[in-house]
PDB file of C-alpha atoms in Angstrom:
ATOM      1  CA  UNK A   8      77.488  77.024  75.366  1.00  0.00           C
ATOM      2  CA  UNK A   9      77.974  73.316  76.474  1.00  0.00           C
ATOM      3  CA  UNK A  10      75.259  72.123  78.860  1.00  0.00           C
ATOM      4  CA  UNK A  11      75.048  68.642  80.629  1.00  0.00           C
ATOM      5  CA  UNK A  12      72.036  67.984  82.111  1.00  0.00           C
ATOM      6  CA  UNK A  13      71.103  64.367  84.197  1.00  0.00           C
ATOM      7  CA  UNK A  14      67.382  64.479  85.289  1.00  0.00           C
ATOM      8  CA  UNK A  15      65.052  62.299  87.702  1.00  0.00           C
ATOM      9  CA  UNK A  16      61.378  61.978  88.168  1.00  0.00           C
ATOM     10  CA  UNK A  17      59.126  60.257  90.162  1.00  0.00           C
ATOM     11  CA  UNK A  18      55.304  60.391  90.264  1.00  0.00           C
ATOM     12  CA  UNK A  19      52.894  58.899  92.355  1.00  0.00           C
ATOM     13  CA  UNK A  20      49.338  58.822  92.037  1.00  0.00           C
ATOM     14  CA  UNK A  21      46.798  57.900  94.596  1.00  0.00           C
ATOM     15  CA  UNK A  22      42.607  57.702  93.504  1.00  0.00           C
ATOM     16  CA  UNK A  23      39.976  57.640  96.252  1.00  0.00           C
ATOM     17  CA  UNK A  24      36.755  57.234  94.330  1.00  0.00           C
ATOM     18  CA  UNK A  25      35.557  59.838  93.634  1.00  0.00           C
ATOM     19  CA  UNK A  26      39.027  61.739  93.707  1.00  0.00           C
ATOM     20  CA  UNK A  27      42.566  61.820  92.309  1.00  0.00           C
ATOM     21  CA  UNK A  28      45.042  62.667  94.028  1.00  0.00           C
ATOM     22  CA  UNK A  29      48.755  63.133  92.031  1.00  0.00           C
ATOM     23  CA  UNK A  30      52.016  64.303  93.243  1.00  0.00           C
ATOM     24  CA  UNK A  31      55.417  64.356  92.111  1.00  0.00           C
ATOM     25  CA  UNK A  32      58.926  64.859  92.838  1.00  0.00           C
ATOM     26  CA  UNK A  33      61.885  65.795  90.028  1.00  0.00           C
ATOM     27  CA  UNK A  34      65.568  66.562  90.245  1.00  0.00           C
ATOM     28  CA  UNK A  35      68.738  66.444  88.500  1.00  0.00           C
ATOM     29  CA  UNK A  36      72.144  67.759  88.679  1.00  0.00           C
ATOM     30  CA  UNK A  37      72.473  70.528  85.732  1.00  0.00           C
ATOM     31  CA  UNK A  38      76.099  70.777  84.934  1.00  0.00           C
ATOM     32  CA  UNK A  39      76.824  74.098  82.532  1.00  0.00           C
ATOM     33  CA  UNK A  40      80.734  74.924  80.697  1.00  0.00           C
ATOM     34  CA  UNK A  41      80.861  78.355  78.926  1.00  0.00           C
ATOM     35  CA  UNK A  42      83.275  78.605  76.572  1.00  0.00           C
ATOM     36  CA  UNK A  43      84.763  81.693  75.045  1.00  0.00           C
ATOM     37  CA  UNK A  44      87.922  83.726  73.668  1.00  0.00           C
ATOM     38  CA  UNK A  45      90.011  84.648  76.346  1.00  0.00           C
ATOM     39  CA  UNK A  46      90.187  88.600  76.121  1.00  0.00           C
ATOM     40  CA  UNK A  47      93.705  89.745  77.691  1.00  0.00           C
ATOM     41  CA  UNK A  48      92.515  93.655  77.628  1.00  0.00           C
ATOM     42  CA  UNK A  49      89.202  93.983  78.774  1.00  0.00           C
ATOM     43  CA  UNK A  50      89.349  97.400  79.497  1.00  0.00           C
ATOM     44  CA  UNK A  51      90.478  98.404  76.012  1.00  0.00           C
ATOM     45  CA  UNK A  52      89.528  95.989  73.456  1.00  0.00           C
ATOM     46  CA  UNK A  53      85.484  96.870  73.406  1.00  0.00           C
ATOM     47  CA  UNK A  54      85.130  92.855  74.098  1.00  0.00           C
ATOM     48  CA  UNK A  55      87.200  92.643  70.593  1.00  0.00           C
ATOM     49  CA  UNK A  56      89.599  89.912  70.480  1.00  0.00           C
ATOM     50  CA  UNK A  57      91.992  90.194  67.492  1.00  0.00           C
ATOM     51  CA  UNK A  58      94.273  87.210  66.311  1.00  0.00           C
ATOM     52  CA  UNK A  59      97.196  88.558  67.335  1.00  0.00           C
ATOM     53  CA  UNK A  60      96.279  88.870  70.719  1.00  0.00           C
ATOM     54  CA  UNK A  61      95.482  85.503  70.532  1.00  0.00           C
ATOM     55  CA  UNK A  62      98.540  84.186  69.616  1.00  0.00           C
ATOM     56  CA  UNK A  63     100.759  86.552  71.736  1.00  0.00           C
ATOM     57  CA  UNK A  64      99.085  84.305  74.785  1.00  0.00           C
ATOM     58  CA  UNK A  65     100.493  81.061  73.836  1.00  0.00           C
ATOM     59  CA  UNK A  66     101.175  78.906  70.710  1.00  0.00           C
ATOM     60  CA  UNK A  67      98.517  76.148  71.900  1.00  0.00           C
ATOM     61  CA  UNK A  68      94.509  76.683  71.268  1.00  0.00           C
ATOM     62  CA  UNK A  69      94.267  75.591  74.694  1.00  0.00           C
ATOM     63  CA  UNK A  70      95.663  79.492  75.879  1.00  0.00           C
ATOM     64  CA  UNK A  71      93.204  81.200  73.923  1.00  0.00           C
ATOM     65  CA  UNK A  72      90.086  80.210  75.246  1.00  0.00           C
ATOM     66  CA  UNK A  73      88.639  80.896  78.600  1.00  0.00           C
ATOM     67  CA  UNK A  74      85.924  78.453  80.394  1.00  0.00           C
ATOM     68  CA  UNK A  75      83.215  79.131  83.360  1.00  0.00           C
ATOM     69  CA  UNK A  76      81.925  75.765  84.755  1.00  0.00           C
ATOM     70  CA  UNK A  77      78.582  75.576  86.931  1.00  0.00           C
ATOM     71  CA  UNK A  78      77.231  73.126  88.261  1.00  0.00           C
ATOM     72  CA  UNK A  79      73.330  73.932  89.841  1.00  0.00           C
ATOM     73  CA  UNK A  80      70.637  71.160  91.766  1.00  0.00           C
ATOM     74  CA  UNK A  81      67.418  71.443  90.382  1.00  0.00           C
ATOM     75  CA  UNK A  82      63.997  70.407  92.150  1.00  0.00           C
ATOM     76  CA  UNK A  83      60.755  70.210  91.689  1.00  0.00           C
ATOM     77  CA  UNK A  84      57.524  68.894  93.653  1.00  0.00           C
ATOM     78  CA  UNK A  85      53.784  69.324  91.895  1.00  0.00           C
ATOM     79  CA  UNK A  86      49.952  68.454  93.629  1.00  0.00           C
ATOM     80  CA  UNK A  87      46.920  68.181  91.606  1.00  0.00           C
ATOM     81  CA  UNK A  88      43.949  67.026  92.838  1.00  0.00           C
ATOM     82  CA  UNK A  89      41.089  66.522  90.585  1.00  0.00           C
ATOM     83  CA  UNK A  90      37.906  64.665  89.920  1.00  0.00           C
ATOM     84  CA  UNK A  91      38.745  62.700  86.367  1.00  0.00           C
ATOM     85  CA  UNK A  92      37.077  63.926  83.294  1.00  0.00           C
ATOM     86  CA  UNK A  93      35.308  66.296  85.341  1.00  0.00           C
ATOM     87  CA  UNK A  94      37.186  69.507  87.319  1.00  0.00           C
ATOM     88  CA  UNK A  95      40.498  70.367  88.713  1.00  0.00           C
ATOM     89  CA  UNK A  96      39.927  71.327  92.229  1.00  0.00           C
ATOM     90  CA  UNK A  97      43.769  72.172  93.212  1.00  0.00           C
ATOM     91  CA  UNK A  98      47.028  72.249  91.140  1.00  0.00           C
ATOM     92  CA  UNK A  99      50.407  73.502  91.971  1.00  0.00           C
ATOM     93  CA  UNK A 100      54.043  73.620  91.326  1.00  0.00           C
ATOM     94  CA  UNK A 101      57.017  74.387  92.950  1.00  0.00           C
ATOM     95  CA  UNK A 102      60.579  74.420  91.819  1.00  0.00           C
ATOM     96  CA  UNK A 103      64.051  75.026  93.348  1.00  0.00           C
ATOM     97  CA  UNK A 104      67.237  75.632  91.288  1.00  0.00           C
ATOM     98  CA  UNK A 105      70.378  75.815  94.175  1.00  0.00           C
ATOM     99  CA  UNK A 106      73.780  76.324  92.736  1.00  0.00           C
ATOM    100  CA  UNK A 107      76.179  73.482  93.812  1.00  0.00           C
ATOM    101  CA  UNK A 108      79.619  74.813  92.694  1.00  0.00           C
ATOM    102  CA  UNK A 109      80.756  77.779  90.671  1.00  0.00           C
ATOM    103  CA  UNK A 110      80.948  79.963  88.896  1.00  0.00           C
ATOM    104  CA  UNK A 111      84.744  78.239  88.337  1.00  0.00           C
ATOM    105  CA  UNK A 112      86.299  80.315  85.673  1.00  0.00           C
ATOM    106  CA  UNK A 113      89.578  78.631  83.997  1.00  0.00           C
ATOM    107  CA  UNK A 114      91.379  81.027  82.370  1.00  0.00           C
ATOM    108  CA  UNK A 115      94.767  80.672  80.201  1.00  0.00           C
ATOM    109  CA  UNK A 116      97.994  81.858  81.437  1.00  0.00           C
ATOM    110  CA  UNK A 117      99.940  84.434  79.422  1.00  0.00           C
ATOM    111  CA  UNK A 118     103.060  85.226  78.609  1.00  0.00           C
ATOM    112  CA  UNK A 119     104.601  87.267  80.928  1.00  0.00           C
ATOM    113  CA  UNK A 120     104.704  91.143  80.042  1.00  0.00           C
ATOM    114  CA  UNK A 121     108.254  92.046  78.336  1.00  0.00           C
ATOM    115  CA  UNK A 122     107.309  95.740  78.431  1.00  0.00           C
ATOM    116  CA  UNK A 123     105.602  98.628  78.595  1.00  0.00           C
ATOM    117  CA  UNK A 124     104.336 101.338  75.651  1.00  0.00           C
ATOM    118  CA  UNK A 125     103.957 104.713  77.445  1.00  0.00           C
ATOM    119  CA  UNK A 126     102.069 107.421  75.975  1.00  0.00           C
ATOM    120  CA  UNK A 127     104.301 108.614  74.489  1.00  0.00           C
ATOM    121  CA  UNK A 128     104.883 105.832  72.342  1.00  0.00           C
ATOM    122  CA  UNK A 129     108.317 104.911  74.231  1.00  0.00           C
ATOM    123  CA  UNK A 130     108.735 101.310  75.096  1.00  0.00           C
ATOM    124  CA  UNK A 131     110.121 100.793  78.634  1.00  0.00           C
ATOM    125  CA  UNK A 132     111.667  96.818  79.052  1.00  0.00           C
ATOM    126  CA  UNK A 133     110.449  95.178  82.150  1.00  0.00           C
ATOM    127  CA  UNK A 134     113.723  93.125  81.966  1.00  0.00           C
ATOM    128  CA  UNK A 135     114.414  91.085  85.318  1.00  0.00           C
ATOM    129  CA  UNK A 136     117.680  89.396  83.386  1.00  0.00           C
ATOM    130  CA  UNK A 137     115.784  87.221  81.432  1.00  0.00           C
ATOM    131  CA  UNK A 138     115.100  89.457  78.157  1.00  0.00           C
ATOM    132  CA  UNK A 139     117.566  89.888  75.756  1.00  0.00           C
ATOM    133  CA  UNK A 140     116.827  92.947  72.614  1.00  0.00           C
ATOM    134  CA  UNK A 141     118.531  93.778  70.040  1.00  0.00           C
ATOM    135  CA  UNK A 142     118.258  96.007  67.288  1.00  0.00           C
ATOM    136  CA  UNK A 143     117.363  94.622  63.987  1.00  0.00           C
ATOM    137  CA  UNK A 144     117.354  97.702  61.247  1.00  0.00           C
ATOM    138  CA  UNK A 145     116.112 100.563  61.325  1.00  0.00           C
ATOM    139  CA  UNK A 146     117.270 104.689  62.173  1.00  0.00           C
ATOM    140  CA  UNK A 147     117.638 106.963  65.016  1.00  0.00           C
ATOM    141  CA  UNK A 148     114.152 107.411  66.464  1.00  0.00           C
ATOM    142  CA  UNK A 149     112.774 104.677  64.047  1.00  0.00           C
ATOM    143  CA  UNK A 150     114.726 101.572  65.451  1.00  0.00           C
ATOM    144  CA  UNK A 151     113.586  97.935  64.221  1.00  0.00           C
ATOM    145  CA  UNK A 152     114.016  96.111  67.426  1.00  0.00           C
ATOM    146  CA  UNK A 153     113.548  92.286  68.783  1.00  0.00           C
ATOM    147  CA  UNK A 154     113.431  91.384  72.494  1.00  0.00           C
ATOM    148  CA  UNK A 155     113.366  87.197  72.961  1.00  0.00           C
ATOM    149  CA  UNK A 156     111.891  86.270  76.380  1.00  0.00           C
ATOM    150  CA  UNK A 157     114.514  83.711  77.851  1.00  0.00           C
TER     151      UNK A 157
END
């Protein structure tokens, strides 16, 4: 996880003799990019992602990873109020984390499904004219077959 993180703080203190008074005010913009393998089964893989899933999405490293950007406003205010050296009579803090944007998830965009494995381990060809296959080798009810995407 990549985090970018710009901060402010201000403090002011005021002292009435015999007291102290100190308060403060922080912020910053918190800016947060998750990256991680994209996973093109969910539902099946067990939140395995194996190689050759990876490079069935796309021949650049770019289509295998998957990124979640946030981007959050933190703030903060604190009292004290105190005698020096001697007692804290009051001291409190209060914070405030808002998201600004996100989650934004980027995610890469496959290659387009050329078909479909039933259950019965028979491979139906979504084909809309633009996949060619041909059989390479092979037997009856063992073909060898390759299907280029055009």
């Amino acid at each position: 996880t990549l985090m970018l993180a710009i901060t402010v703080e201000v403090e002011v203190e005021v002292r009435i003799f015999p007291l102290r008074v100190r308060a403060g005010i922080s912020g910053g913009l918190e800016g947060v990019a998750e990256i991680d393998f994209y996973d093109p089964y969910p539902e099946t893989s067990g939140g395995t992602v194996r190689p050759y899933e990876l490079l069935a999405l796309g021949t650049t490293p770019l289509d295998w990873f998957e990124v979640t950007l946030t981007m959050y406003l933190n703030l903060g205010l604190s009292l004290r109020l105190s005698i020096p050296y001697v007692i804290t009579l009051y001291s409190n803090e209060w914070t405030i984390r808002q998201t600004l944007a996100g989650p934004l998830m980027l995610q890469p965009n496959p290659f387009p499904a050329v078909g479909v494995l039933s259950e019965s381990r028979v491979l139906f060809i979504e084909d809309n004219g633009r996949t060619k296959c041909e059989k390479v080798g092979g037997v009856l009810d063992n073909e060898e077959i390759e299907c280029l995407y055009h």
